[in-house]
Amino acid sequence: MPPTSRPSPARPHPRPTTTQPRWRTLRATPQRRPRPIPEQRSPFVNGPFWPAPLESEAQGSTPPIELPLRGPDGSRRDGTDERFVNRELSWLAFNDRVLELASEPGVPLLERAKFCAIVSTNLDEFFQVRVGALKDQIAAGFDRPTPDGRTPAQQLEDITAHVPDFVERLDSTFVDDLVPALADAGVEIIHYAELSTEEIVALDRWYEERVYPVLTPLAVDPGHPFPYISDLALSLAINVADPDTGDRRFARLKVPNVFPRLVEVAVGRFLPVEELIAAKLDTLFSGMIVEEWTPFRVSRNADINLEEDEADDLLEAVESELRRRRFNKAVRLEVAHDVGPELLALLVRELELTHADVTYHRSLLDLSCLWDLMAIDRPDLKDEPWPAVTAGRLAAADDADRPIFDVMRHRSILLHHPYESFSTSVEEFIKQSADDSKVKSIKMTLYRAGGDSAIIRSLIRASERGKQVAVLVELKARFDEAANVQWAKQLERAGVHVVYGMVGLKTHSKVVLVVRDDGDRLRRYCHIGTGNYNAKTARIYEDLGLLTCEEAIGDDVLELFNHLTGYSRSVDYSTLLVAPRDLRRALLDLIEHESSFGPDGHITLKCNSIADPELVEALYAASATGTRIDLLVRGICCLRAGVPGLSENIRARSVLGRYLEHSRIYRFSHGNLIHGERVDGAHSDALHMMGSADLMPRNLNRRVEVMVPIENPRHTEWLDQAIEFGLADDVVAWELQPDYSWARIGPTNAFEPHPQERMYHWTVERQTGSTGTRSTD
């Protein structure tokens, strides 16, 4: 039978054209001083929607202050503006804080080894991206200083001065502290000379069967040029001599990654595979004398130089650049600390580096291999597991065999990963959307999807079942470009409408839009998050997400996707803040509005990085009015905290632990007060927002980011609790000092109480109840 009534359209009511969103209203409040905002427009092919990126110059009127700060050689660098910390040096300070975790007495030994692996990988990426970019700028003659006053050459000089000391601290932590402690606990990382006779016999057989057949020595002589050394590949540099003629030759031997880096020769005894290979070099250079050998490793510039506006096919252009990136210039050479001068000189010359680009190591090169130790069955040497819980209302719906859409229609759901399960919430939302016959379309952004992705499988299944599926795959997500290219191709083969983002911008937002026919009307179900749709990182990254069916949010998300996947002109979002269009201006207005309340004002910002000069200046101005400012910043912080006359009302704290703090929460204690009255629909004076954007120029100027206000009192209470745990006086954390150093606070003989542990137990109690029964709250 034909339906007795037709479902209403996806947008049941026309978008209001007269009501101004609160961000516009704030700009008209009498408390704020008018500030001109440039209204530049960009000629992007998608239409005049985004303002052109604004490169903030941080040219405030406050004169530079004198602080007891020194450069790497102990002297103050002339011309620096000490209101700002250099971004690259701030990042090195962050990696130093991570390294401190490897020495924490309250952290189990294998977890401490894992932090050494993380530090090593972080340093690799720093050289590939940041040092590589600085070298490019210097080669291009670019000498414009950063807000702290350093030119690219000066930044590179300071990095070069800092890194050797950092590498030595990493080596000391691993070689002098962790290796003996692990050995005492029954996990040994040994040298070849420490092998027993029985172990050597077993290794000889394994070498002959599994290693020797895949080794390829490459000689360098007049007929064989110096071979290409791939990025981050572990190699051996070898000098051999002919005993008859006395001729000496150099050879390079790559250590393949087709077998384990750490070979378990007996239970709990691990030998680095390069030592085994080095002991067997005579099998590769038969009849020759192996005079010396040393391990080495090369880091190459990992930047992709893509002229998007000149690319006819963005997918093809990214693939081409990925192939070209393999041959980018070398930026760092890692060698053993006892490398011979002849081998070192040859490597430096052939790689077109200088001795300043070399780092010397007492430990293994590339400590990322220490991740392998986490597979050891030694729970006594690892963190006690914190099993993720399912949000109470989702668990109750699952028990009652009700779809997730029923729950979302009644009230939005705030998610907090990894304390709450990603698979039973976000993945389940996409899975049910793919399988539900009432769902008509699915749209989402993908920045980093990871490996075997349940979400990708759900999207493919949805398309195969005839649903309209559109996915914006960000091909320019650094170090995930190749994976995203493959996902894009796979989705296209399944009939998914795939788009690749916008010219000149990265799409960094985390948004899903599902349109479902509920019988009475079409409804929009949305997810907006702070983290990627990646199941692997969702287990170790602390992130927030909002599942909602709120009409105003659905309206805004629909408009966002209409622009991202098609053509549209500028619109005023009623609820969302979208970068680069509105976010910068709104944050500046909110900061200035909060500062109008003086000492009664309070701003709390939780993010990964703060590096935008204009936002930093605005926070300094707010501090000058007496407004309290609390910052929870995991990584880069270019702002000074607690400096008299500049930022005495600003406190900056960094929380590091078993999870990588990744959520962004922005809270303004009077953000919902306009002309002394609370805005319509607000439940408190305070405004809470969460989303994908950090306070960096790239996020505010060159990325598509989405922030959403959180208004449900239960949800704002949750955000307040997360902030409270992070800012508590008695917890383990690091605080930024007036001299720009970071001081470890909290108990020094234990790694507790810790904000993440408190958050986990609070979440479990909140979602399951103190007796262990599930809560429907």
PDB file of C-alpha atoms in Angstrom, residues 235-239 250 291-297 333-348 351 355 358-363 365:
ATOM      1  CA  SER A 235      72.274  -0.324   7.719  1.00  0.00           C
ATOM      2  CA  LEU A 236      75.818  -1.472   8.350  1.00  0.00           C
ATOM      3  CA  ALA A 237      78.757   0.474   6.931  1.00  0.00           C
ATOM      4  CA  ILE A 238      81.657  -1.893   6.324  1.00  0.00           C
ATOM      5  CA  ASN A 239      85.298  -1.545   5.313  1.00  0.00           C
ATOM      6  CA  PHE A 250      83.500   0.224   1.362  1.00  0.00           C
ATOM      7  CA  GLU A 291      88.398  -4.408   8.970  1.00  0.00           C
ATOM      8  CA  GLU A 292      85.582  -2.507  10.651  1.00  0.00           C
ATOM      9  CA  TRP A 293      81.842  -2.056  10.650  1.00  0.00           C
ATOM     10  CA  THR A 294      79.344   0.292  12.243  1.00  0.00           C
ATOM     11  CA  PRO A 295      75.567   0.604  12.213  1.00  0.00           C
ATOM     12  CA  PHE A 296      74.111   3.790  10.750  1.00  0.00           C
ATOM     13  CA  ARG A 297      70.742   5.252   9.899  1.00  0.00           C
ATOM     14  CA  LEU A 333      72.848  10.678  10.155  1.00  0.00           C
ATOM     15  CA  GLU A 334      72.797   8.415  13.227  1.00  0.00           C
ATOM     16  CA  VAL A 335      75.913   6.413  14.012  1.00  0.00           C
ATOM     17  CA  ALA A 336      77.396   4.439  16.877  1.00  0.00           C
ATOM     18  CA  HIS A 337      79.408   6.519  19.329  1.00  0.00           C
ATOM     19  CA  ASP A 338      82.612   4.634  18.468  1.00  0.00           C
ATOM     20  CA  VAL A 339      82.344   4.972  14.691  1.00  0.00           C
ATOM     21  CA  GLY A 340      85.695   5.129  12.947  1.00  0.00           C
ATOM     22  CA  PRO A 341      86.701   8.478  11.443  1.00  0.00           C
ATOM     23  CA  GLU A 342      87.158   7.012   7.951  1.00  0.00           C
ATOM     24  CA  LEU A 343      83.684   5.481   7.797  1.00  0.00           C
ATOM     25  CA  LEU A 344      82.126   8.600   9.293  1.00  0.00           C
ATOM     26  CA  ALA A 345      83.821  10.920   6.798  1.00  0.00           C
ATOM     27  CA  LEU A 346      82.657   8.775   3.872  1.00  0.00           C
ATOM     28  CA  LEU A 347      79.046   8.665   5.053  1.00  0.00           C
ATOM     29  CA  VAL A 348      78.900  12.408   5.710  1.00  0.00           C
ATOM     30  CA  LEU A 351      75.010  11.794   2.029  1.00  0.00           C
ATOM     31  CA  HIS A 355      79.207  16.780  10.966  1.00  0.00           C
ATOM     32  CA  VAL A 358      75.373  13.606  12.921  1.00  0.00           C
ATOM     33  CA  THR A 359      74.116  12.179  16.219  1.00  0.00           C
ATOM     34  CA  TYR A 360      76.207   9.645  18.119  1.00  0.00           C
ATOM     35  CA  HIS A 361      74.563   6.858  20.123  1.00  0.00           C
ATOM     36  CA  ARG A 362      75.686   4.447  22.823  1.00  0.00           C
ATOM     37  CA  SER A 363      72.360   2.644  22.653  1.00  0.00           C
ATOM     38  CA  LEU A 365      69.982   2.902  16.772  1.00  0.00           C
TER      39      LEU A 365
END
